CSV table of N, CA, C and O in Angstrom, one decimal:
chain,number,residue,atom,x,y,z
W,30,UNK,N,2.1,-31.5,-20.6
W,30,UNK,CA,1.2,-31.0,-21.7
W,30,UNK,C,1.0,-29.5,-21.4
W,30,UNK,O,0.9,-29.0,-20.3
W,31,UNK,N,0.9,-28.7,-22.5
W,31,UNK,CA,0.7,-27.3,-22.4
W,31,UNK,C,-0.8,-27.1,-22.4
W,31,UNK,O,-1.6,-27.9,-22.9
W,32,UNK,N,-1.2,-25.9,-21.9
W,32,UNK,CA,-2.6,-25.5,-21.9
W,32,UNK,C,-3.0,-25.2,-23.4
W,32,UNK,O,-4.1,-25.6,-23.8
W,33,UNK,N,-2.2,-24.6,-24.1
W,33,UNK,CA,-2.5,-24.2,-25.5
W,33,UNK,C,-1.1,-24.0,-26.2
W,33,UNK,O,-0.3,-23.3,-25.7
W,34,UNK,N,-1.0,-24.5,-27.4
W,34,UNK,CA,0.1,-24.2,-28.2
W,34,UNK,C,0.0,-23.0,-29.1
W,34,UNK,O,0.9,-22.5,-29.7
W,35,UNK,N,-1.2,-22.5,-29.1
W,35,UNK,CA,-1.6,-21.3,-30.0
W,35,UNK,C,-0.9,-20.1,-29.4
W,35,UNK,O,-1.2,-19.7,-28.3
W,36,UNK,N,0.0,-19.4,-30.2
W,36,UNK,CA,0.7,-18.2,-29.6
W,36,UNK,C,-0.3,-17.1,-29.4
W,36,UNK,O,0.0,-16.2,-28.6
W,37,UNK,N,-1.4,-17.0,-30.1
W,37,UNK,CA,-2.4,-16.0,-29.9
W,37,UNK,C,-3.1,-16.1,-28.5
W,37,UNK,O,-3.5,-15.1,-27.9
W,38,UNK,N,-3.2,-17.3,-28.0
W,38,UNK,CA,-3.8,-17.5,-26.7
W,38,UNK,C,-2.9,-17.3,-25.5
W,38,UNK,O,-3.4,-17.2,-24.4
W,39,UNK,N,-1.6,-17.3,-25.7
W,39,UNK,CA,-0.6,-17.2,-24.6
W,39,UNK,C,-0.8,-16.0,-23.8
W,39,UNK,O,-0.9,-16.0,-22.6
W,40,UNK,N,-1.0,-14.7,-24.4
W,40,UNK,CA,-1.2,-13.6,-23.5
W,40,UNK,C,-2.5,-13.6,-22.7
W,40,UNK,O,-2.6,-13.2,-21.6
W,41,UNK,N,-3.6,-14.2,-23.4
W,41,UNK,CA,-4.8,-14.3,-22.7
W,41,UNK,C,-4.7,-15.3,-21.5
W,41,UNK,O,-5.2,-15.0,-20.4
W,42,UNK,N,-4.1,-16.4,-21.7
W,42,UNK,CA,-3.9,-17.4,-20.6
W,42,UNK,C,-3.0,-16.7,-19.5
W,42,UNK,O,-3.3,-16.9,-18.3
W,43,UNK,N,-2.0,-16.0,-19.9
W,43,UNK,CA,-1.1,-15.4,-18.9
W,43,UNK,C,-1.9,-14.4,-18.1
W,43,UNK,O,-1.9,-14.4,-16.8
W,44,UNK,N,-2.7,-13.5,-18.7
W,44,UNK,CA,-3.5,-12.5,-18.0
W,44,UNK,C,-4.6,-13.2,-17.1
W,44,UNK,O,-4.8,-12.8,-16.0
W,45,UNK,N,-5.2,-14.3,-17.6
W,45,UNK,CA,-6.2,-15.0,-16.8
W,45,UNK,C,-5.6,-15.6,-15.6
W,45,UNK,O,-6.1,-15.4,-14.5
W,46,UNK,N,-4.5,-16.3,-15.7
W,46,UNK,CA,-3.8,-16.9,-14.6
W,46,UNK,C,-3.3,-15.8,-13.6
W,46,UNK,O,-3.4,-16.0,-12.4
W,47,UNK,N,-2.7,-14.7,-14.1
W,47,UNK,CA,-2.2,-13.7,-13.3
W,47,UNK,C,-3.3,-13.0,-12.5
W,47,UNK,O,-3.2,-12.8,-11.3
W,48,UNK,N,-4.5,-12.8,-13.1
W,48,UNK,CA,-5.6,-12.2,-12.4
W,48,UNK,C,-6.1,-13.1,-11.3
W,48,UNK,O,-6.4,-12.7,-10.2
W,49,UNK,N,-6.3,-14.4,-11.7
W,49,UNK,CA,-6.8,-15.3,-10.7
W,49,UNK,C,-5.8,-15.4,-9.5
W,49,UNK,O,-6.2,-15.5,-8.3
W,50,UNK,N,-4.5,-15.4,-9.8
W,50,UNK,CA,-3.5,-15.5,-8.7
W,50,UNK,C,-3.6,-14.3,-7.8
W,50,UNK,O,-3.6,-14.4,-6.6
W,51,UNK,N,-3.6,-13.1,-8.4
W,51,UNK,CA,-3.6,-11.9,-7.6
W,51,UNK,C,-4.9,-11.7,-6.8
W,51,UNK,O,-4.9,-11.3,-5.7
W,52,UNK,N,-6.0,-12.1,-7.4
W,52,UNK,CA,-7.3,-12.1,-6.7
W,52,UNK,C,-7.2,-13.1,-5.5
W,52,UNK,O,-7.6,-12.7,-4.4
W,53,UNK,N,-6.7,-14.2,-5.7
W,53,UNK,CA,-6.6,-15.2,-4.6
W,53,UNK,C,-5.7,-14.7,-3.5
W,53,UNK,O,-6.0,-14.8,-2.3
W,54,UNK,N,-4.5,-14.2,-3.8
W,54,UNK,CA,-3.6,-13.7,-2.8
W,54,UNK,C,-4.2,-12.5,-2.1
W,54,UNK,O,-4.1,-12.4,-0.8
W,55,UNK,N,-4.7,-11.5,-2.8
W,55,UNK,CA,-5.2,-10.3,-2.2
W,55,UNK,C,-6.4,-10.6,-1.3
W,55,UNK,O,-6.6,-10.0,-0.2
W,56,UNK,N,-7.3,-11.5,-1.8
W,56,UNK,CA,-8.5,-11.9,-1.0
W,56,UNK,C,-8.0,-12.5,0.4
W,56,UNK,O,-8.5,-12.1,1.4
W,57,UNK,N,-7.1,-13.4,0.3
W,57,UNK,CA,-6.6,-14.0,1.6
W,57,UNK,C,-5.8,-13.1,2.4
W,57,UNK,O,-5.9,-13.1,3.7
W,58,UNK,N,-5.1,-12.1,1.8
W,58,UNK,CA,-4.4,-11.1,2.6
W,58,UNK,C,-5.4,-10.2,3.3
W,58,UNK,O,-5.2,-9.8,4.5
W,59,UNK,N,-6.5,-9.8,2.6
W,59,UNK,CA,-7.5,-9.0,3.2
W,59,UNK,C,-8.2,-9.7,4.4
W,59,UNK,O,-8.5,-9.1,5.4
W,60,UNK,N,-8.4,-11.0,4.3
W,60,UNK,CA,-9.0,-11.8,5.4
W,60,UNK,C,-8.1,-11.8,6.6
W,60,UNK,O,-8.5,-11.5,7.7
W,61,UNK,N,-6.8,-12.0,6.3
W,61,UNK,CA,-5.8,-12.0,7.4
W,61,UNK,C,-5.7,-10.7,8.1
W,61,UNK,O,-5.7,-10.5,9.3
W,62,UNK,N,-5.6,-9.6,7.3
W,62,UNK,CA,-5.6,-8.2,7.8
W,62,UNK,C,-6.8,-7.9,8.6
W,62,UNK,O,-6.7,-7.2,9.6
W,63,UNK,N,-8.0,-8.3,8.1
W,63,UNK,CA,-9.2,-7.9,8.8
W,63,UNK,C,-9.3,-8.6,10.1
W,63,UNK,O,-9.7,-8.0,11.1
W,64,UNK,N,-8.9,-9.9,10.2
W,64,UNK,CA,-8.9,-10.6,11.5
W,64,UNK,C,-7.9,-10.1,12.5
W,64,UNK,O,-8.1,-10.1,13.7
W,65,UNK,N,-6.7,-9.7,11.9
W,65,UNK,CA,-5.7,-9.3,12.9
W,65,UNK,C,-5.8,-7.8,13.3
W,65,UNK,O,-5.3,-7.4,14.4
W,66,UNK,N,-6.6,-7.0,12.6
W,66,UNK,CA,-6.7,-5.6,12.9
W,66,UNK,C,-7.8,-5.3,13.9
W,66,UNK,O,-7.7,-4.4,14.7
W,67,UNK,N,-8.8,-6.2,14.0
W,67,UNK,CA,-9.9,-6.0,14.9
W,67,UNK,C,-9.8,-6.9,16.1
W,67,UNK,O,-9.7,-8.1,16.0
W,68,UNK,N,-9.7,-6.3,17.3
W,68,UNK,CA,-9.5,-7.1,18.5
W,68,UNK,C,-10.6,-8.0,18.9
W,68,UNK,O,-10.5,-9.0,19.6
W,69,UNK,N,-11.8,-7.7,18.4
W,69,UNK,CA,-13.0,-8.5,18.6
W,69,UNK,C,-12.9,-9.8,17.9
W,69,UNK,O,-13.6,-10.8,18.2
W,70,UNK,N,-12.0,-9.9,16.9
W,70,UNK,CA,-11.9,-11.1,16.0
W,70,UNK,C,-10.7,-11.9,16.4
W,70,UNK,O,-10.2,-12.7,15.7
W,71,UNK,N,-10.2,-11.7,17.6
W,71,UNK,CA,-9.1,-12.5,18.1
W,71,UNK,C,-9.6,-13.7,18.9
W,71,UNK,O,-9.1,-14.0,20.0
W,72,UNK,N,-10.5,-14.5,18.3
W,72,UNK,CA,-11.0,-15.7,18.9
W,72,UNK,C,-10.4,-16.9,18.2
W,72,UNK,O,-9.9,-16.7,17.0
W,73,UNK,N,-10.5,-18.1,18.7
W,73,UNK,CA,-9.9,-19.3,18.0
W,73,UNK,C,-10.5,-19.5,16.6
W,73,UNK,O,-9.7,-19.9,15.8
W,74,UNK,N,-11.8,-19.2,16.4
W,74,UNK,CA,-12.3,-19.5,15.1
W,74,UNK,C,-11.7,-18.6,14.1
W,74,UNK,O,-11.3,-19.0,13.0
W,75,UNK,N,-11.5,-17.3,14.4
W,75,UNK,CA,-10.9,-16.4,13.4
W,75,UNK,C,-9.4,-16.7,13.3
W,75,UNK,O,-8.8,-16.5,12.2
W,76,UNK,N,-8.7,-17.1,14.3
W,76,UNK,CA,-7.3,-17.6,14.2
W,76,UNK,C,-7.2,-18.8,13.2
W,76,UNK,O,-6.3,-18.8,12.4
W,77,UNK,N,-8.2,-19.7,13.3
W,77,UNK,CA,-8.2,-20.8,12.5
W,77,UNK,C,-8.4,-20.4,11.0
W,77,UNK,O,-7.8,-20.9,10.1
W,78,UNK,N,-9.4,-19.4,10.8
W,78,UNK,CA,-9.6,-18.9,9.4
W,78,UNK,C,-8.4,-18.2,8.9
W,78,UNK,O,-8.1,-18.3,7.7
W,79,UNK,N,-7.7,-17.5,9.7
W,79,UNK,CA,-6.4,-16.8,9.3
W,79,UNK,C,-5.4,-17.8,8.9
W,79,UNK,O,-4.7,-17.6,7.9
W,80,UNK,N,-5.3,-18.9,9.6
W,80,UNK,CA,-4.3,-20.0,9.2
W,80,UNK,C,-4.7,-20.6,7.9
W,80,UNK,O,-3.8,-20.9,7.1
W,81,UNK,N,-6.0,-20.8,7.7
W,81,UNK,CA,-6.4,-21.4,6.4
W,81,UNK,C,-6.1,-20.4,5.3
W,81,UNK,O,-5.8,-20.8,4.2
W,82,UNK,N,-6.3,-19.1,5.5
W,82,UNK,CA,-6.0,-18.1,4.5
W,82,UNK,C,-4.5,-18.1,4.2
W,82,UNK,O,-4.1,-18.0,3.0
W,83,UNK,N,-3.7,-18.2,5.2
W,83,UNK,CA,-2.3,-18.2,5.0
W,83,UNK,C,-1.9,-19.5,4.2
W,83,UNK,O,-1.0,-19.5,3.3
W,84,UNK,N,-2.5,-20.6,4.6
W,84,UNK,CA,-2.2,-21.9,3.9
W,84,UNK,C,-2.6,-21.8,2.4
W,84,UNK,O,-1.9,-22.3,1.5
W,85,UNK,N,-3.7,-21.1,2.2
W,85,UNK,CA,-4.2,-21.0,0.8
W,85,UNK,C,-3.2,-20.1,0.0
W,85,UNK,O,-2.9,-20.4,-1.2
W,86,UNK,N,-2.7,-19.0,0.6
W,86,UNK,CA,-1.7,-18.2,-0.1
W,86,UNK,C,-0.5,-19.0,-0.5
W,86,UNK,O,0.0,-19.0,-1.6
W,87,UNK,N,0.0,-19.8,0.5
W,87,UNK,CA,1.2,-20.6,0.2
W,87,UNK,C,0.9,-21.7,-0.8
W,87,UNK,O,1.7,-22.0,-1.7
W,88,UNK,N,-0.3,-22.3,-0.8
W,88,UNK,CA,-0.7,-23.3,-1.7
W,88,UNK,C,-0.8,-22.8,-3.1
W,88,UNK,O,-0.2,-23.5,-4.0
W,89,UNK,N,-1.4,-21.7,-3.4
W,89,UNK,CA,-1.5,-21.2,-4.7
W,89,UNK,C,-0.1,-20.6,-5.2
W,89,UNK,O,0.2,-20.6,-6.4
W,90,UNK,N,0.7,-20.2,-4.2
W,90,UNK,CA,2.0,-19.7,-4.6
W,90,UNK,C,3.0,-20.8,-4.9
W,90,UNK,O,4.1,-20.5,-5.4
W,91,UNK,N,2.6,-22.0,-4.7
W,91,UNK,CA,3.5,-23.1,-5.1
W,91,UNK,C,3.5,-23.4,-6.5
W,91,UNK,O,4.6,-23.7,-7.1
W,92,UNK,N,2.3,-23.3,-7.2
W,92,UNK,CA,2.2,-23.8,-8.6
W,92,UNK,C,2.1,-22.6,-9.6
W,92,UNK,O,2.7,-22.7,-10.6
W,93,UNK,N,1.3,-21.6,-9.2
W,93,UNK,CA,0.9,-20.6,-10.2
W,93,UNK,C,2.1,-19.8,-10.7
W,93,UNK,O,2.2,-19.6,-12.0
W,94,UNK,N,3.1,-19.4,-9.9
W,94,UNK,CA,4.2,-18.6,-10.5
W,94,UNK,C,5.0,-19.4,-11.5
W,94,UNK,O,5.4,-18.8,-12.5
W,95,UNK,N,5.1,-20.7,-11.3
W,95,UNK,CA,5.8,-21.5,-12.3
W,95,UNK,C,5.0,-21.6,-13.6
W,95,UNK,O,5.5,-21.6,-14.7
W,96,UNK,N,3.7,-21.7,-13.5
W,96,UNK,CA,2.8,-21.7,-14.7
W,96,UNK,C,2.9,-20.4,-15.4
W,96,UNK,O,3.1,-20.4,-16.7
W,97,UNK,N,3.0,-19.3,-14.7
W,97,UNK,CA,3.1,-18.0,-15.3
W,97,UNK,C,4.5,-17.9,-16.1
W,97,UNK,O,4.5,-17.3,-17.2
W,98,UNK,N,5.5,-18.3,-15.4
W,98,UNK,CA,6.8,-18.3,-16.0
W,98,UNK,C,6.9,-19.2,-17.3
W,98,UNK,O,7.4,-18.8,-18.3
W,99,UNK,N,6.2,-20.3,-17.2
W,99,UNK,CA,6.2,-21.2,-18.4
W,99,UNK,C,5.5,-20.6,-19.6
W,99,UNK,O,5.8,-20.8,-20.7
W,100,UNK,N,4.4,-19.9,-19.3
W,100,UNK,CA,3.6,-19.3,-20.3
W,100,UNK,C,4.4,-18.1,-21.0
W,100,UNK,O,4.5,-18.0,-22.2
W,101,UNK,N,5.1,-17.4,-20.1
W,101,UNK,CA,5.9,-16.2,-20.7
W,101,UNK,C,7.1,-16.7,-21.5
W,101,UNK,O,7.5,-16.1,-22.5
W,102,UNK,N,7.8,-17.7,-21.0
W,102,UNK,CA,9.0,-18.2,-21.7
W,102,UNK,C,8.8,-19.2,-22.7
W,102,UNK,O,9.7,-19.6,-23.4
W,103,UNK,N,7.5,-19.7,-22.9
W,103,UNK,CA,7.2,-20.7,-23.9
W,103,UNK,C,8.0,-22.0,-23.6
W,103,UNK,O,8.4,-22.7,-24.6
W,104,UNK,N,8.3,-22.3,-22.4
W,104,UNK,CA,9.1,-23.5,-22.0
W,104,UNK,C,8.3,-24.3,-21.0
W,104,UNK,O,7.7,-23.7,-20.1
W,105,UNK,N,8.3,-25.6,-21.2
W,105,UNK,CA,7.6,-26.5,-20.2
W,105,UNK,C,8.6,-27.3,-19.4
W,105,UNK,O,8.2,-28.2,-18.7
W,106,UNK,N,9.9,-26.9,-19.5
W,106,UNK,CA,10.9,-27.7,-18.8
W,106,UNK,C,11.0,-27.4,-17.3
W,106,UNK,O,10.8,-26.2,-17.0
W,107,UNK,N,11.2,-28.4,-16.5
W,107,UNK,CA,11.5,-28.1,-15.1
W,107,UNK,C,12.5,-29.1,-14.7
W,107,UNK,O,12.5,-30.3,-15.1
W,108,UNK,N,13.4,-28.7,-13.8
W,108,UNK,CA,14.5,-29.6,-13.4
W,108,UNK,C,14.0,-30.6,-12.4
W,108,UNK,O,12.9,-30.4,-11.9
W,109,UNK,N,14.7,-31.7,-12.3
W,109,UNK,CA,14.3,-32.7,-11.3
W,109,UNK,C,14.2,-32.2,-9.9
W,109,UNK,O,13.2,-32.4,-9.2
W,110,UNK,N,15.2,-31.4,-9.5
W,110,UNK,CA,15.2,-30.8,-8.2
W,110,UNK,C,14.0,-29.8,-8.0
W,110,UNK,O,13.4,-29.7,-7.0
W,111,UNK,N,13.8,-29.0,-9.1
W,111,UNK,CA,12.7,-28.1,-9.0
W,111,UNK,C,11.3,-28.8,-8.9
W,111,UNK,O,10.5,-28.3,-8.1
W,112,UNK,N,11.2,-29.8,-9.6
W,112,UNK,CA,9.9,-30.6,-9.6
W,112,UNK,C,9.8,-31.3,-8.2
W,112,UNK,O,8.7,-31.2,-7.6
W,113,UNK,N,10.9,-31.8,-7.7
W,113,UNK,CA,10.8,-32.5,-6.4
W,113,UNK,C,10.5,-31.5,-5.3
W,113,UNK,O,9.7,-31.7,-4.4
W,114,UNK,N,11.1,-30.3,-5.4
W,114,UNK,CA,10.8,-29.2,-4.4
W,114,UNK,C,9.4,-28.8,-4.5
W,114,UNK,O,8.7,-28.6,-3.4
W,115,UNK,N,8.9,-28.5,-5.7
W,115,UNK,CA,7.6,-28.0,-5.8
W,115,UNK,C,6.5,-29.1,-5.3
W,115,UNK,O,5.6,-28.7,-4.6
W,116,UNK,N,6.7,-30.3,-5.7
W,116,UNK,CA,5.8,-31.3,-5.2
W,116,UNK,C,5.9,-31.6,-3.7
W,116,UNK,O,4.9,-31.8,-3.1
W,117,UNK,N,7.1,-31.5,-3.2
W,117,UNK,CA,7.2,-31.6,-1.7
W,117,UNK,C,6.5,-30.5,-1.0
W,117,UNK,O,5.7,-30.8,0.0
W,118,UNK,N,6.7,-29.3,-1.4
W,118,UNK,CA,6.0,-28.2,-0.8
W,118,UNK,C,4.5,-28.3,-0.9
W,118,UNK,O,3.7,-28.1,0.0
W,119,UNK,N,4.0,-28.7,-2.1
W,119,UNK,CA,2.6,-28.9,-2.4
W,119,UNK,C,2.0,-30.0,-1.5
W,119,UNK,O,0.9,-29.8,-0.9
W,120,UNK,N,2.7,-31.1,-1.3
W,120,UNK,CA,2.2,-32.2,-0.4
W,120,UNK,C,2.2,-31.8,1.0
W,120,UNK,O,1.3,-32.0,1.8
W,121,UNK,N,3.3,-31.1,1.5
W,121,UNK,CA,3.4,-30.6,2.8
W,121,UNK,C,2.2,-29.6,3.1
W,121,UNK,O,1.6,-29.7,4.2
W,122,UNK,N,1.9,-28.7,2.2
W,122,UNK,CA,0.8,-27.8,2.4
W,122,UNK,C,-0.5,-28.5,2.4
W,122,UNK,O,-1.4,-28.1,3.1
W,123,UNK,N,-0.6,-29.5,1.5
W,123,UNK,CA,-1.9,-30.3,1.5
W,123,UNK,C,-2.1,-31.0,2.8
W,123,UNK,O,-3.2,-31.0,3.4
W,124,UNK,N,-1.0,-31.5,3.4
W,124,UNK,CA,-1.1,-32.2,4.7
W,124,UNK,C,-1.4,-31.1,5.8
W,124,UNK,O,-2.2,-31.4,6.7
W,125,UNK,N,-0.9,-29.9,5.7
W,125,UNK,CA,-1.2,-28.9,6.7
W,125,UNK,C,-2.6,-28.5,6.6
W,125,UNK,O,-3.3,-28.3,7.6
W,126,UNK,N,-3.2,-28.4,5.4
W,126,UNK,CA,-4.6,-28.1,5.2
W,126,UNK,C,-5.4,-29.2,5.8
W,126,UNK,O,-6.4,-28.9,6.5
W,127,UNK,N,-5.1,-30.4,5.6
W,127,UNK,CA,-5.8,-31.6,6.1
W,127,UNK,C,-5.7,-31.6,7.7
W,127,UNK,O,-6.7,-31.8,8.3
W,128,UNK,N,-4.6,-31.3,8.2
W,128,UNK,CA,-4.5,-31.2,9.7
W,128,UNK,C,-5.3,-30.1,10.3
W,128,UNK,O,-5.8,-30.2,11.4
W,129,UNK,N,-5.3,-29.0,9.6
W,129,UNK,CA,-6.1,-27.8,10.1
W,129,UNK,C,-7.6,-28.1,10.0
W,129,UNK,O,-8.3,-27.7,10.9
W,130,UNK,N,-8.0,-28.9,9.0
W,130,UNK,CA,-9.4,-29.2,8.9
W,130,UNK,C,-9.9,-30.4,9.7
W,130,UNK,O,-11.1,-30.5,9.9
W,131,UNK,N,-9.0,-31.2,10.2
W,131,UNK,CA,-9.4,-32.3,11.0
W,131,UNK,C,-9.6,-31.9,12.4
W,131,UNK,O,-9.5,-31.1,13.1
């Protein structure tokens, strides 16, 4: 199912998803850079938070670029291999998040 079939809403949805994606990636990159640049923050807790930020970057980079491409091309098609790859990476990253949080 599409988010909206209305062609007037497509640029708004694209801009909204792009902004949310860029904010998420930049926020997590800033967290990683802040923890890696200060030697006082090289403790296990900050290493753990850096790993969670990296996992979050990978997690949102699994789905959002495909959503953005679908909005731009007005196509909702995905190949079987593409779907299998995307879902496998999504599940692996979900398991990694679960293992980090346990």
